[in-house]
Amino acid sequence: MDLLKESLLDAPIIEKDGYHYFVHPISDGVPMLRPELLREIVIKIIRKAELEDVDKIVTPAAMGIHLSTAVSLMTDIPLVVVRKRQYGLEGEVALSQVTGYSENEMYVNDVYEGDRVLVLDDVLSTGGTLAALTGALEDIGADIRDIVCVIKKADGENKLDEAGYHAKTLINVRVEDGEVVIVDEHGDD
């Protein structure tokens, strides 16, 4: 059994404001992230993602950073982190991030018209973060070459699909009766 699948089946489930989600090293940093799990995931991302002619990897803070850093190191593609802090730098673009359990402002720096980007994130749940991010990247004039998320929580609405984008995923899961259930162990292409 691969490490990602095994770790998800062992993940505890918590409830926050009526929203059930799993606690996992990739999505939460808890429990600790073992190097062999990160390595397995990064290799799968590199194999699944469309990397040809990509200028930049773009990831929302905070849980996409470790994944995107590792992919950047393996591919030599520069990394842009979309932050929750406004810096006021020239060209900074704001976006509103709405997830199943929070709402925040985020800020994109160092992405310009014509940049060819790979968007990477840890979990696709409601799609709120990625829908807002793809909208901001469109406004900038960036060319979104691919979107890859490690885990897709395959229940409920997905605002990314509604925004006209599709994310590739490594594994799709659902939370049922307090447990993670694997819906598709190979994810979406």
Coordinates of C-alpha atoms in Angstrom, one line a residue:
M1 CA 0.0 0.0 0.0
D2 CA 1.4 3.4 -0.8
L3 CA 2.3 5.8 2.0
L4 CA -0.2 8.5 1.1
K5 CA -3.1 6.1 1.0
E6 CA -2.0 4.4 4.3
S7 CA -1.5 7.7 6.0
L8 CA -5.0 9.0 5.0
L9 CA -6.7 5.8 6.2
D10 CA -5.0 6.4 9.6
A11 CA -5.9 10.1 9.8
P12 CA -8.0 11.4 12.6
I13 CA -11.2 13.3 11.8
I14 CA -12.2 16.5 13.6
E15 CA -15.3 18.7 13.4
K16 CA -15.0 22.4 13.3
D17 CA -18.2 24.5 13.0
G18 CA -20.1 21.6 11.4
Y19 CA -17.3 20.9 8.9
H20 CA -15.6 17.5 9.1
Y21 CA -12.1 17.2 8.0
F22 CA -9.1 14.9 8.4
V23 CA -5.9 15.9 10.2
H24 CA -2.9 14.9 8.1
P25 CA 0.8 15.9 7.7
I26 CA 0.2 17.2 4.2
S27 CA -2.8 19.4 5.0
D28 CA -2.1 20.3 8.6
G29 CA 1.5 19.6 9.4
V30 CA 0.3 17.3 12.2
P31 CA 1.4 14.6 12.9
M32 CA 4.9 15.2 11.7
L33 CA 5.6 14.8 8.0
R34 CA 7.9 11.9 7.3
P35 CA 10.4 12.4 4.5
E36 CA 9.4 9.2 2.7
L37 CA 5.8 10.4 2.5
L38 CA 6.8 13.8 1.1
R39 CA 9.2 12.2 -1.4
E40 CA 6.5 9.8 -2.6
I41 CA 4.1 12.7 -3.1
V42 CA 6.6 15.0 -4.8
I43 CA 7.5 12.2 -7.3
K44 CA 3.8 11.7 -8.0
I45 CA 3.2 15.4 -8.5
I46 CA 6.2 15.6 -11.0
R47 CA 4.9 12.7 -12.9
K48 CA 1.3 14.0 -13.1
A49 CA 1.8 17.7 -13.6
E50 CA 2.2 19.4 -17.0
L51 CA 5.7 21.0 -16.4
E52 CA 6.8 21.8 -19.9
D53 CA 7.4 25.5 -20.3
V54 CA 6.2 26.3 -16.8
D55 CA 7.9 29.5 -15.5
K56 CA 6.7 29.5 -12.0
I57 CA 5.0 27.3 -9.4
V58 CA 2.3 29.2 -7.5
T59 CA 1.0 27.9 -4.2
P60 CA -1.3 29.4 -1.5
A61 CA 0.2 29.7 2.0
A62 CA 0.6 27.9 4.2
M63 CA 0.2 24.1 3.6
G64 CA 1.2 24.2 -0.1
I65 CA 4.6 25.6 0.8
H66 CA 6.4 22.4 1.8
L67 CA 5.1 20.5 -1.3
S68 CA 5.9 23.3 -3.7
T69 CA 9.3 23.9 -2.2
A70 CA 10.2 20.2 -2.7
V71 CA 8.8 20.3 -6.3
S72 CA 10.7 23.5 -7.0
L73 CA 14.0 21.9 -5.8
M74 CA 13.4 18.8 -8.0
T75 CA 12.5 20.8 -11.1
D76 CA 14.4 24.1 -10.8
I77 CA 11.1 26.0 -11.4
P78 CA 10.9 29.1 -9.2
L79 CA 8.3 29.3 -6.5
V80 CA 5.7 32.0 -5.7
V81 CA 3.9 31.8 -2.4
V82 CA 0.5 33.6 -2.2
R83 CA 0.5 35.1 1.2
K84 CA -2.1 36.2 3.7
R85 CA -0.1 39.4 4.4
Q86 CA -0.2 42.5 2.3
Y87 CA 3.2 43.9 1.5
G88 CA 2.1 46.7 -0.8
L89 CA 4.7 45.9 -3.5
E90 CA 4.3 47.0 -7.0
G91 CA 2.0 44.7 -9.0
E92 CA 0.6 43.0 -5.8
V93 CA -2.9 41.6 -6.5
A94 CA -5.4 40.8 -3.7
L95 CA -7.9 38.0 -3.7
S96 CA -10.6 36.8 -1.3
Q97 CA -10.1 33.2 -0.1
V98 CA -13.3 31.4 1.1
T99 CA -13.0 27.9 2.3
G100 CA -15.4 25.5 4.1
Y101 CA -14.4 27.0 7.4
S102 CA -12.7 30.4 6.9
E103 CA -12.5 33.6 4.9
N104 CA -9.3 35.6 4.3
E105 CA -7.6 38.0 2.0
M106 CA -4.6 36.8 0.2
Y107 CA -2.0 38.6 -2.0
V108 CA -0.1 37.5 -5.1
N109 CA 3.3 39.0 -5.8
D110 CA 5.8 38.2 -8.6
V111 CA 3.4 36.8 -11.1
Y112 CA 3.0 38.8 -14.3
E113 CA 1.2 38.9 -17.6
G114 CA 2.3 36.0 -19.8
D115 CA 3.9 33.9 -16.9
R116 CA 3.2 30.2 -17.4
V117 CA 2.3 28.8 -14.0
L118 CA 1.7 25.5 -12.3
V119 CA -0.7 25.9 -9.3
L120 CA 0.0 23.5 -6.5
D121 CA -2.0 22.9 -3.3
D122 CA -2.4 20.4 -0.6
V123 CA -6.1 19.7 -0.5
L124 CA -9.0 20.5 -2.9
S125 CA -12.1 20.6 -0.7
T126 CA -14.7 23.3 -1.6
G127 CA -12.4 24.8 -4.2
G128 CA -12.8 28.3 -2.8
T129 CA -9.1 29.0 -2.4
L130 CA -8.2 27.8 -5.9
A131 CA -11.2 29.5 -7.5
A132 CA -10.1 32.8 -6.0
L133 CA -6.5 32.2 -7.0
T134 CA -7.2 31.2 -10.6
G135 CA -9.4 34.3 -10.9
A136 CA -6.5 36.5 -9.6
L137 CA -4.1 34.8 -12.0
E138 CA -6.5 35.4 -14.9
D139 CA -6.8 39.1 -13.9
I140 CA -3.0 39.3 -14.0
G141 CA -2.9 37.7 -17.4
A142 CA -0.9 34.6 -16.3
D143 CA -1.2 31.4 -18.3
I144 CA -2.4 28.6 -16.0
R145 CA -0.7 25.5 -17.5
D146 CA -1.9 23.0 -14.8
I147 CA -3.4 22.7 -11.4
V148 CA -2.4 19.9 -9.1
C149 CA -3.7 19.1 -5.6
V150 CA -2.4 16.2 -3.5
I151 CA -5.8 15.2 -1.9
K152 CA -9.3 15.9 -3.2
K153 CA -12.1 15.7 -0.6
A154 CA -14.7 14.3 -3.0
D155 CA -18.0 15.5 -1.4
G156 CA -19.9 18.7 -1.8
E157 CA -19.6 21.5 -4.2
N158 CA -16.4 22.5 -5.9
K159 CA -16.0 26.2 -6.8
L160 CA -12.9 25.5 -8.9
D161 CA -15.0 23.5 -11.4
E162 CA -17.6 26.3 -11.3
A163 CA -14.8 28.7 -12.2
G164 CA -14.0 26.6 -15.3
Y165 CA -10.9 24.9 -14.1
H166 CA -10.0 21.3 -13.4
A167 CA -7.4 20.1 -10.9
K168 CA -5.4 16.9 -11.2
T169 CA -5.3 15.1 -7.9
L170 CA -3.1 12.3 -6.5
I171 CA -5.9 10.7 -4.4
N172 CA -9.6 11.4 -3.8
V173 CA -11.2 10.7 -0.4
R174 CA -14.5 11.3 1.4
V175 CA -15.1 11.5 5.1
E176 CA -17.9 9.0 6.2
D177 CA -18.9 8.0 9.7
G178 CA -15.7 9.6 11.2
E179 CA -13.3 7.8 8.8
V180 CA -11.5 8.6 5.6
V181 CA -12.7 6.5 2.7
I182 CA -10.6 6.3 -0.4
V183 CA -12.9 7.2 -3.4
D184 CA -10.2 7.0 -6.1
E185 CA -6.6 5.9 -5.1
H186 CA -5.2 7.4 -8.4
G187 CA -7.0 10.7 -8.2
D188 CA -8.1 12.8 -11.2
D189 CA -6.2 13.3 -14.4

